[in-house]
Short mmCIF file of C-alpha atoms in Angstrom, two decimals:
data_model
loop_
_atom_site.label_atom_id
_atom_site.label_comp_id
_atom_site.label_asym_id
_atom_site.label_seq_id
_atom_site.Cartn_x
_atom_site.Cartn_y
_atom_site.Cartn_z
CA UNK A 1479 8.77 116.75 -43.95
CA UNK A 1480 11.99 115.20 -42.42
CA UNK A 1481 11.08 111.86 -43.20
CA UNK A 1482 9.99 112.69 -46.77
CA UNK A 1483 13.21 114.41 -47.57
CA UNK A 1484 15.22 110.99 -47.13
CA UNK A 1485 16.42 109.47 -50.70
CA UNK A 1486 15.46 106.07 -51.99
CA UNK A 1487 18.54 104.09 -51.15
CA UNK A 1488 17.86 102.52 -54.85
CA UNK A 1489 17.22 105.80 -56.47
CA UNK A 1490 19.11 108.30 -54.80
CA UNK A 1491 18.32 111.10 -57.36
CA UNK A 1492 14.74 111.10 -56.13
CA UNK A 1493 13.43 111.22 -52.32
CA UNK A 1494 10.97 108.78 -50.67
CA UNK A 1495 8.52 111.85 -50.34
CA UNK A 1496 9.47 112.06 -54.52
CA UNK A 1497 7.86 108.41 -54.59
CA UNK A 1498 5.17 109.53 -52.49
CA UNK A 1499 5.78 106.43 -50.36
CA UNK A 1500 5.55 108.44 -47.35
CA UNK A 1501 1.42 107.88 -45.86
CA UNK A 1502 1.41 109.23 -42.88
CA UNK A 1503 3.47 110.93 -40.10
CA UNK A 1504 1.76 111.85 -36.49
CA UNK A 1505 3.29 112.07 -33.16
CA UNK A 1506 2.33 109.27 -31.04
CA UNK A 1507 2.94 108.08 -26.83
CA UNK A 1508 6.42 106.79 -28.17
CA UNK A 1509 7.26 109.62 -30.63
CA UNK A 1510 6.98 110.31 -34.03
CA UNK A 1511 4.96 107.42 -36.17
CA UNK A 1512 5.54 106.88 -39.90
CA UNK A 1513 3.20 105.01 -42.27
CA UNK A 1514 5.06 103.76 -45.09
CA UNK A 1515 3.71 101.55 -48.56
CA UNK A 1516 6.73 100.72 -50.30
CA UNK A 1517 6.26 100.57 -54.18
CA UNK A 1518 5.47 96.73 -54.03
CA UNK A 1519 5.35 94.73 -50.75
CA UNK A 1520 8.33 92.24 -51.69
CA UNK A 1521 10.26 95.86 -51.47
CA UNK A 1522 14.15 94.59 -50.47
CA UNK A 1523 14.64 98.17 -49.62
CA UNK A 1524 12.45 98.39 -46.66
CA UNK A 1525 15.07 97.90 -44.00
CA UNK A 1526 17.19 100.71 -45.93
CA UNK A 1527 14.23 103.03 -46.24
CA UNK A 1528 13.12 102.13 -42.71
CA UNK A 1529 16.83 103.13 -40.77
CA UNK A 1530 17.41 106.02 -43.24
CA UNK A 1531 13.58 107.73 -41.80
CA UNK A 1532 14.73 106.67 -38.19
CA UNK A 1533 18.22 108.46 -38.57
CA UNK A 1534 16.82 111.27 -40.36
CA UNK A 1535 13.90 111.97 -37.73
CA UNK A 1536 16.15 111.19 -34.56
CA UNK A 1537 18.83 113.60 -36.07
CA UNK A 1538 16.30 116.41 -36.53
CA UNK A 1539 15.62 115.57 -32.63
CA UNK A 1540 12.87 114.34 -32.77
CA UNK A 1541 12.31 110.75 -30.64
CA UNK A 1542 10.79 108.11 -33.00
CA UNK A 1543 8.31 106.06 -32.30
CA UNK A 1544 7.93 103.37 -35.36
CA UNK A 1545 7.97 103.13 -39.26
CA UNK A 1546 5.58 101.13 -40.49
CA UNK A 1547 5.13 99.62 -43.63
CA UNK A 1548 1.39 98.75 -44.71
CA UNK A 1549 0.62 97.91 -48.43
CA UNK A 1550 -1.81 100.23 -51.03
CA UNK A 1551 -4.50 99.19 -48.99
CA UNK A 1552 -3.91 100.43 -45.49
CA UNK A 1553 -3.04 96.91 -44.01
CA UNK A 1554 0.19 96.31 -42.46
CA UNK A 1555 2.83 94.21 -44.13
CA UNK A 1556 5.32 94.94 -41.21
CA UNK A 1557 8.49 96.39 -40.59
CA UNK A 1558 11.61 94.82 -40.69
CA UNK A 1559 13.76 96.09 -37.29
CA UNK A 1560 10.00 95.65 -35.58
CA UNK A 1561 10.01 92.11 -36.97
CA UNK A 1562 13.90 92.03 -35.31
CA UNK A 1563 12.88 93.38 -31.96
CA UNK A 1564 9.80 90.46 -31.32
#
């Protein structure tokens, strides 16, 4: 519920969990994983949305493993600090 609890960084008077962007969140080998689908794909708030989970998540102590952002269907579009990291 950590990760759901984080605002929209365009909307702050509603939460991403609000938005209902929030998919799916499991622990994984690395730590916690987050499925994401942003309200359209072109999103420029991913990165925002993306290091405001990450912060949110570490600072409840909790290690994280990845956010990942996948479209209405289930298929990845990416992330953007995963894209920065290849």
């Amino acid at each position: 519920m950590i990760a759901e609890a984080v605002p929209d960084p365009e909307l702050v008077v509603v939460t991403v969990g609000d938005l209902g962007i929030v998919r799916d969140i499991r622990t994984g080998v690395a730590g916690v994983e987050i499925d994401v689908t942003p309200t359209y794909s072109a999103c420029p708030a991913t990165l925002a949305i993306e290091l405001a989970i990450e912060t949110a998540v570490a600072a409840a102590g909790h290690e994280v493993g990845y956010v990942e952002f996948s479209n209405l269907h289930g298929r990845p579009i990416g992330s953007p600090r995963r894209a920065e990291k290849s």
